[in-house]
XYZ file of C-alpha atoms in Angstrom:
467
model
C 8.980 -41.657 -154.273
C 6.188 -40.351 -156.497
C 8.477 -37.683 -157.892
C 11.186 -40.311 -158.571
C 8.747 -42.509 -160.492
C 7.533 -39.552 -162.553
C 11.126 -38.618 -163.335
C 12.031 -42.119 -164.524
C 8.941 -42.322 -166.736
C 9.648 -38.882 -168.211
C 13.286 -39.791 -168.890
C 12.333 -43.113 -170.502
C 9.788 -41.349 -172.687
C 12.433 -38.864 -173.819
C 14.887 -41.670 -174.615
C 12.226 -43.531 -176.620
C 11.301 -40.381 -178.564
C 14.961 -39.913 -179.526
C 15.151 -43.572 -180.583
C 11.963 -43.484 -182.660
C 12.740 -40.195 -184.383
C 16.441 -40.596 -185.111
C 17.792 -44.111 -184.545
C 15.410 -46.992 -185.192
C 15.630 -46.808 -189.001
C 19.410 -46.905 -189.010
C 21.285 -50.166 -189.572
C 23.559 -49.740 -186.554
C 21.730 -52.629 -184.964
C 24.216 -53.508 -182.230
C 24.505 -49.891 -181.126
C 20.722 -49.605 -181.044
C 20.599 -52.801 -178.996
C 22.981 -51.265 -176.467
C 20.887 -48.077 -176.486
C 17.676 -49.946 -175.655
C 19.398 -51.838 -172.842
C 21.251 -48.867 -171.386
C 18.696 -46.047 -171.449
C 16.056 -47.637 -169.176
C 18.806 -48.234 -166.620
C 20.021 -44.653 -167.019
C 16.503 -43.385 -166.411
C 16.481 -45.254 -163.090
C 19.915 -43.999 -162.022
C 19.967 -40.373 -163.193
C 17.399 -39.124 -160.608
C 19.911 -40.082 -157.885
C 22.754 -38.130 -159.508
C 23.233 -34.583 -158.343
C 26.367 -32.837 -159.634
C 27.444 -30.050 -157.319
C 29.217 -28.166 -160.129
C 25.928 -27.840 -162.002
C 24.089 -26.817 -158.859
C 26.677 -24.141 -158.063
C 26.561 -22.732 -161.595
C 22.835 -21.989 -161.300
C 21.758 -18.829 -159.399
C 20.913 -20.009 -155.916
C 17.553 -18.302 -155.688
C 16.171 -20.598 -158.355
C 16.743 -23.776 -156.372
C 16.754 -22.864 -152.687
C 13.937 -24.540 -150.778
C 13.593 -23.989 -147.080
C 12.696 -26.989 -144.916
C 9.062 -27.593 -144.116
C 7.625 -26.989 -140.685
C 5.711 -30.049 -139.501
C 2.725 -29.439 -137.235
C 1.260 -32.356 -135.291
C 4.272 -34.669 -135.341
C 2.677 -37.117 -132.933
C 0.174 -38.218 -135.544
C 2.481 -37.862 -138.516
C 4.082 -41.290 -138.203
C 0.770 -43.111 -138.162
C -0.580 -41.239 -141.171
C 2.616 -41.486 -143.220
C 3.071 -45.150 -142.343
C -0.526 -45.927 -143.253
C -0.162 -44.189 -146.611
C 3.133 -45.953 -147.274
C 1.604 -49.319 -146.484
C -1.222 -48.714 -148.930
C 1.145 -47.906 -151.780
C 3.469 -50.779 -150.893
C 0.555 -53.196 -150.797
C -0.603 -52.035 -154.242
C 2.908 -52.376 -155.693
C 3.387 -55.829 -154.143
C 0.032 -56.990 -155.500
C 0.930 -55.837 -159.014
C 4.396 -57.387 -158.769
C 2.934 -60.718 -157.605
C 0.515 -60.744 -160.531
C 3.372 -59.979 -162.918
C 5.518 -62.737 -161.430
C 2.599 -65.159 -161.706
C 2.092 -64.295 -165.368
C 5.826 -64.649 -165.999
C 5.797 -68.046 -164.322
C 2.829 -69.100 -166.430
C 4.699 -68.235 -169.624
C 7.725 -70.249 -168.460
C 5.403 -73.164 -167.746
C 4.008 -72.956 -171.280
C 7.500 -73.216 -172.729
C 8.303 -76.145 -170.436
C 5.070 -77.855 -171.466
C 5.834 -77.340 -175.162
C 9.297 -78.777 -174.673
C 7.829 -81.839 -172.974
C 5.407 -82.472 -175.844
C 8.066 -82.191 -178.570
C 10.845 -84.467 -179.692
C 14.310 -83.142 -178.819
C 17.454 -83.572 -180.897
C 20.899 -81.993 -180.670
C 22.290 -79.894 -183.506
C 25.725 -78.358 -183.001
C 25.403 -76.465 -179.705
C 21.631 -76.149 -179.919
C 18.636 -78.235 -178.958
C 15.962 -78.551 -181.623
C 12.473 -79.251 -180.331
C 10.058 -80.442 -183.001
C 6.466 -79.659 -182.003
C 3.791 -81.980 -183.402
C 0.750 -80.617 -185.244
C 1.857 -76.978 -185.549
C 3.790 -74.515 -187.698
C 5.101 -72.550 -184.715
C 8.725 -71.429 -184.805
C 10.659 -69.646 -182.047
C 13.746 -69.859 -179.855
C 14.370 -69.676 -176.121
C 17.967 -69.659 -174.902
C 19.624 -72.611 -176.728
C 16.333 -74.273 -177.595
C 14.951 -73.830 -181.100
C 11.301 -74.857 -181.451
C 10.105 -75.899 -184.916
C 6.611 -77.022 -185.905
C 6.462 -80.477 -187.447
C 4.052 -79.202 -190.128
C 6.718 -76.895 -191.591
C 8.318 -78.035 -194.830
C 11.963 -79.028 -194.814
C 12.918 -75.882 -196.737
C 11.081 -73.712 -194.244
C 12.716 -75.477 -191.319
C 16.170 -74.877 -192.791
C 15.475 -71.173 -193.292
C 13.988 -70.768 -189.830
C 16.870 -72.685 -188.296
C 19.381 -70.225 -189.751
C 17.334 -67.343 -188.398
C 16.844 -68.729 -184.887
C 20.513 -69.730 -184.619
C 21.327 -66.020 -184.791
C 18.994 -65.309 -181.874
C 20.650 -68.075 -179.857
C 24.232 -67.123 -180.664
C 23.548 -63.436 -179.982
C 21.928 -64.335 -176.614
C 18.799 -62.365 -177.452
C 16.740 -64.184 -174.838
C 18.702 -62.424 -172.078
C 17.686 -59.037 -173.480
C 14.013 -59.923 -173.384
C 14.268 -61.454 -169.914
C 15.869 -58.218 -168.727
C 12.704 -56.392 -169.755
C 10.603 -59.100 -168.115
C 12.319 -58.239 -164.825
C 11.570 -54.563 -165.395
C 7.956 -55.477 -166.115
C 7.743 -57.211 -162.752
C 9.331 -54.337 -160.822
C 7.659 -51.532 -162.782
C 4.445 -53.202 -163.886
C 2.662 -49.835 -163.737
C 5.011 -48.233 -166.284
C 3.747 -48.703 -169.872
C 7.061 -47.566 -171.328
C 8.776 -50.786 -170.184
C 6.444 -52.722 -172.492
C 7.273 -50.354 -175.360
C 10.981 -50.874 -174.722
C 10.546 -54.648 -174.904
C 8.549 -54.409 -178.116
C 11.243 -52.292 -179.771
C 13.922 -54.722 -178.646
C 11.980 -57.637 -180.140
C 11.711 -55.806 -183.466
C 15.405 -54.917 -183.443
C 16.395 -58.532 -182.765
C 14.437 -59.624 -185.845
C 16.324 -57.067 -187.928
C 19.630 -58.419 -186.616
C 18.732 -62.033 -187.384
C 17.342 -61.149 -190.828
C 20.515 -59.272 -191.768
C 22.725 -62.258 -190.766
C 20.632 -64.782 -192.717
C 20.277 -62.553 -195.784
C 24.073 -62.424 -195.969
C 24.101 -66.244 -196.330
C 21.235 -66.465 -198.861
C 20.062 -64.334 -201.738
C 17.764 -61.563 -200.590
C 15.031 -62.623 -203.006
C 15.017 -66.160 -201.605
C 14.754 -64.851 -198.073
C 11.846 -62.589 -199.025
C 10.122 -65.665 -200.400
C 10.719 -67.511 -197.113
C 9.148 -64.666 -195.158
C 6.100 -64.372 -197.374
C 5.510 -68.039 -198.095
C 3.469 -68.793 -195.010
C 2.086 -67.042 -191.939
C 3.360 -69.249 -189.207
C 1.557 -69.778 -185.932
C 3.179 -67.862 -183.102
C 3.231 -68.347 -179.382
C 2.204 -65.131 -177.598
C 5.109 -65.146 -175.154
C 6.929 -61.841 -174.799
C 10.428 -63.185 -174.130
C 10.819 -65.759 -176.934
C 12.202 -65.022 -180.373
C 9.389 -65.855 -182.773
C 10.455 -66.362 -186.380
C 7.333 -64.879 -187.874
C 5.209 -62.086 -186.519
C 2.559 -60.830 -188.916
C 2.771 -57.244 -187.654
C 6.560 -57.168 -188.153
C 6.849 -58.637 -191.645
C 6.510 -55.313 -193.498
C 9.154 -53.622 -191.348
C 11.491 -56.601 -191.633
C 11.348 -56.551 -195.421
C 11.857 -52.775 -195.416
C 14.988 -53.096 -193.267
C 16.322 -55.913 -195.479
C 16.021 -53.619 -198.484
C 17.661 -50.723 -196.675
C 21.316 -50.071 -197.466
C 23.778 -49.886 -194.638
C 23.603 -46.517 -192.933
C 26.470 -44.154 -193.619
C 28.971 -43.946 -190.797
C 28.435 -40.216 -190.463
C 24.913 -40.986 -189.240
C 26.489 -42.384 -186.105
C 26.751 -38.766 -185.029
C 23.047 -39.044 -184.228
C 24.018 -40.865 -181.055
C 25.606 -37.634 -179.876
C 22.039 -36.512 -179.239
C 22.394 -38.472 -176.014
C 24.845 -35.853 -174.726
C 22.415 -32.901 -174.510
C 19.575 -35.218 -173.485
C 21.511 -36.704 -170.555
C 22.959 -33.312 -169.619
C 19.463 -31.842 -169.499
C 18.374 -34.650 -167.204
C 21.397 -34.103 -164.951
C 20.691 -30.379 -164.905
C 17.167 -31.092 -163.733
C 18.107 -33.663 -161.089
C 20.991 -31.526 -159.784
C 18.763 -28.508 -159.255
C 15.486 -30.154 -158.248
C 14.810 -32.722 -155.558
C 11.590 -34.270 -154.306
C 10.946 -31.637 -151.667
C 11.247 -28.717 -154.088
C 9.052 -30.439 -156.650
C 6.277 -30.725 -154.092
C 6.335 -27.049 -153.162
C 5.280 -25.411 -156.406
C 2.739 -23.219 -154.626
C 5.474 -20.985 -153.214
C 7.110 -20.693 -156.623
C 3.779 -19.735 -158.174
C 3.288 -17.037 -155.565
C 6.777 -15.701 -156.260
C 6.089 -15.753 -160.005
C 2.925 -13.730 -159.484
C 4.855 -11.110 -157.536
C 7.523 -10.976 -160.244
C 4.826 -10.454 -162.862
C 3.361 -7.576 -160.877
C 6.775 -5.917 -160.600
C 7.360 -6.371 -164.323
C 4.082 -4.665 -165.075
C 5.117 -1.735 -162.883
C 8.424 -1.502 -164.769
C 6.543 -1.521 -168.070
C 4.423 1.364 -166.763
C 7.411 3.458 -165.701
C 7.649 5.491 -168.904
C 3.926 6.077 -168.972
C 3.913 7.184 -165.352
C 6.723 9.672 -165.884
C 5.257 11.139 -169.099
C 3.581 14.503 -169.192
C -0.130 14.839 -169.307
C -3.026 13.065 -167.616
C -2.479 9.601 -166.118
C -4.697 6.678 -166.932
C -6.516 5.027 -163.993
C -4.060 2.115 -164.158
C -1.038 4.412 -164.066
C -2.527 6.413 -161.203
C -3.064 3.183 -159.278
C 0.598 2.220 -159.797
C 1.784 5.595 -158.497
C -0.520 5.307 -155.487
C 0.975 1.883 -154.713
C 4.521 3.243 -154.822
C 3.651 6.275 -152.751
C 2.087 4.238 -149.960
C 4.593 3.001 -147.354
C 4.247 -0.699 -146.450
C 5.402 -0.006 -142.899
C 5.628 3.111 -140.718
C 8.868 4.884 -141.528
C 9.198 3.466 -145.047
C 10.215 5.894 -147.743
C 7.546 7.351 -150.038
C 8.552 6.925 -153.702
C 7.450 9.216 -156.493
C 8.682 7.154 -159.448
C 9.095 3.537 -160.390
C 12.783 3.986 -161.203
C 13.440 5.365 -157.737
C 11.543 2.478 -156.193
C 13.500 -0.134 -158.138
C 16.848 1.488 -157.446
C 16.335 1.901 -153.715
C 13.994 -0.830 -152.619
C 14.717 -4.051 -154.477
C 13.852 -7.070 -152.359
C 16.406 -9.864 -152.182
C 15.596 -13.586 -151.826
C 16.717 -15.131 -148.554
C 18.965 -17.608 -150.369
C 21.265 -15.005 -151.990
C 21.438 -12.285 -149.355
C 24.962 -11.124 -148.418
C 24.076 -10.797 -144.751
C 21.003 -12.754 -143.764
C 18.255 -11.397 -141.531
C 18.786 -12.640 -138.013
C 16.258 -14.150 -135.672
C 16.740 -12.750 -132.156
C 19.554 -14.709 -130.517
C 21.327 -15.649 -133.784
C 23.850 -12.808 -133.687
C 27.584 -13.419 -133.980
C 27.385 -16.556 -136.165
C 28.865 -17.309 -139.579
C 26.657 -16.775 -142.633
C 25.692 -20.444 -142.967
C 25.143 -20.902 -139.230
C 23.122 -17.688 -139.138
C 20.909 -18.997 -141.959
C 20.327 -22.234 -140.115
C 19.701 -20.460 -136.814
C 17.210 -18.018 -138.346
C 15.422 -20.793 -140.237
C 15.241 -22.909 -137.094
C 13.992 -19.971 -135.025
C 11.178 -19.225 -137.464
C 10.300 -22.926 -137.732
C 10.147 -23.321 -133.950
C 7.990 -20.223 -133.617
C 5.509 -21.450 -136.219
C 5.409 -24.945 -134.748
C 4.773 -23.724 -131.203
C 2.164 -21.087 -132.063
C 0.120 -22.809 -134.775
C -3.352 -23.639 -133.498
C -3.551 -27.434 -133.849
C -7.167 -27.415 -132.613
C -8.171 -26.299 -136.105
C -7.929 -29.912 -137.222
C -10.780 -30.976 -134.969
C -12.813 -27.882 -135.733
C -12.553 -28.396 -139.491
C -12.784 -32.175 -139.366
C -9.441 -32.581 -141.118
C -7.403 -35.763 -141.480
C -4.228 -36.802 -143.240
C -1.765 -34.195 -144.503
C -2.594 -30.551 -145.182
C -0.108 -28.225 -146.829
C 0.143 -24.509 -146.212
C 2.677 -22.364 -148.083
C 3.409 -19.064 -146.363
C 5.373 -16.182 -147.823
C 6.384 -12.922 -146.234
C 8.878 -10.095 -146.319
C 11.401 -9.133 -143.681
C 11.654 -5.377 -144.206
C 14.688 -3.108 -143.924
C 13.490 -2.303 -140.419
C 13.350 -6.015 -139.483
C 9.557 -6.089 -139.282
C 7.296 -8.658 -140.935
C 5.137 -7.445 -143.831
C 3.264 -8.582 -146.933
C 2.290 -11.917 -145.409
C 0.240 -14.277 -147.530
C -0.523 -17.987 -147.434
C -2.061 -20.676 -149.599
C -3.833 -23.766 -148.366
C -6.798 -25.988 -149.064
C -8.854 -24.267 -146.336
C -9.204 -20.502 -145.697
C -9.007 -21.155 -141.936
C -5.538 -22.669 -142.355
C -4.452 -19.708 -144.467
C -5.683 -17.248 -141.827
C -3.916 -19.159 -139.060
C -0.652 -19.244 -141.018
C -0.848 -15.499 -141.625
C -1.580 -14.879 -137.920
C 1.396 -16.968 -136.792
C 3.815 -15.396 -139.284
C 2.729 -11.887 -138.273
C 3.449 -12.771 -134.644
C 7.147 -13.366 -135.408
C 9.472 -11.137 -133.363
C 11.270 -8.199 -134.916
C 14.340 -9.367 -136.849
C 17.728 -7.851 -137.430
C 17.388 -6.801 -141.109
C 19.473 -8.328 -143.888
C 22.055 -6.532 -145.957
C 23.129 -6.668 -149.589
C 26.163 -4.781 -150.856
C 26.379 -2.934 -147.560
C 22.805 -1.665 -147.616
C 19.841 -2.872 -145.614
C 17.294 -4.532 -147.849
C 13.956 -6.229 -147.679
C 14.201 -10.003 -147.886
C 11.620 -12.410 -149.272
C 11.105 -15.510 -147.170
C 8.996 -18.549 -148.059
C 8.228 -21.508 -145.848
C 5.999 -24.569 -146.318
C 3.976 -25.802 -143.362
C 2.865 -29.444 -143.196
C -0.179 -29.849 -140.972
C -0.590 -33.568 -140.261
C -3.561 -35.012 -138.458
C -4.427 -38.571 -137.517
C -7.370 -40.094 -139.393
């Protein structure tokens, strides 16, 4: 859930950046309105979309994540449920406060309507508020302060009629719902603010077409009207918006070719789909294993970079000598001794478990299809780790809640286990993970292109303890 929320916020931020940089100063107001309504919904939906064609087009080793081994399942439910309840309680509390504030704002509008005198005009209700210069609309109700002059009332009426006819209140209420559900997300408030600004541009453009632009400027600048601080009403005058409204009134209609800017949505959405199709919540939470793999890749790259220096004539530097010593030292009894980096890379390239032609086999997994063999081997290793992990460490270390250990190892060409390492919050957990992995039985080695190869295997271990 945390990963989903972070994804939606990141996607909304990206959509808003595109809007602010490329779209908000264009006069394609209705398209921008659709953009501001559609993109927050897209950001909520896209994380659930995983396109298999995209996943299959990406090399498998970049997205394969083996299932976690859970240690201490008896206490897992209590801990997970307790944590879930805490987060749910916090969300419910925030949502209740948001609903209460929303209800209070509705009550203020109702109270204002009760204090004013109501008259019908065409399909609208005009509510004249005594002792104020406030001016705003809410659904088909147009609120006008009694202290406004007749000329001002006529100008404001034209403006607010646009808000009513365009059903702008529904847009703002849509964001009010999002504010209740996602009260913790500041971007929802930014979305609503941009929609409010855009609606003013739309109304201004309609009214300016009926009056001379100079007269409408005069109407805007003649008086700073009082405003009700309610986020889902269309206020005629907002002091912070007046400069932008006049700027947009002066702006010529955008050239149609600028509509091509909306094509920016294509690469933006595709990038999001690429991410969601190749990454899920479980892989996002297991970055430790990826970091360990990256470190190993960096080491190998450094060795490759040293290959020419190692093979050159003359004295070797201490670093080059160390690299040669590494290559000349067998990892396991019977391993070949290499005298050059090129020979090492040609003959001994390790293959990730996810892309191996013939997977290493856990004893008893022989005679199965490739996919079934993968599952059988994974299950065999998981069962071994689960049964042999010393759960008494929790009491000894005074642990509670969830502890994560990421173990990585190599299944050699001989089927033995080597190069075992682990990462965890406690050295004792790392040592125990290494001990358990080293106790795995001898495997049937994997093959790639008809040759036996070493295979890299990574597995997360979730150690859960009751509090």
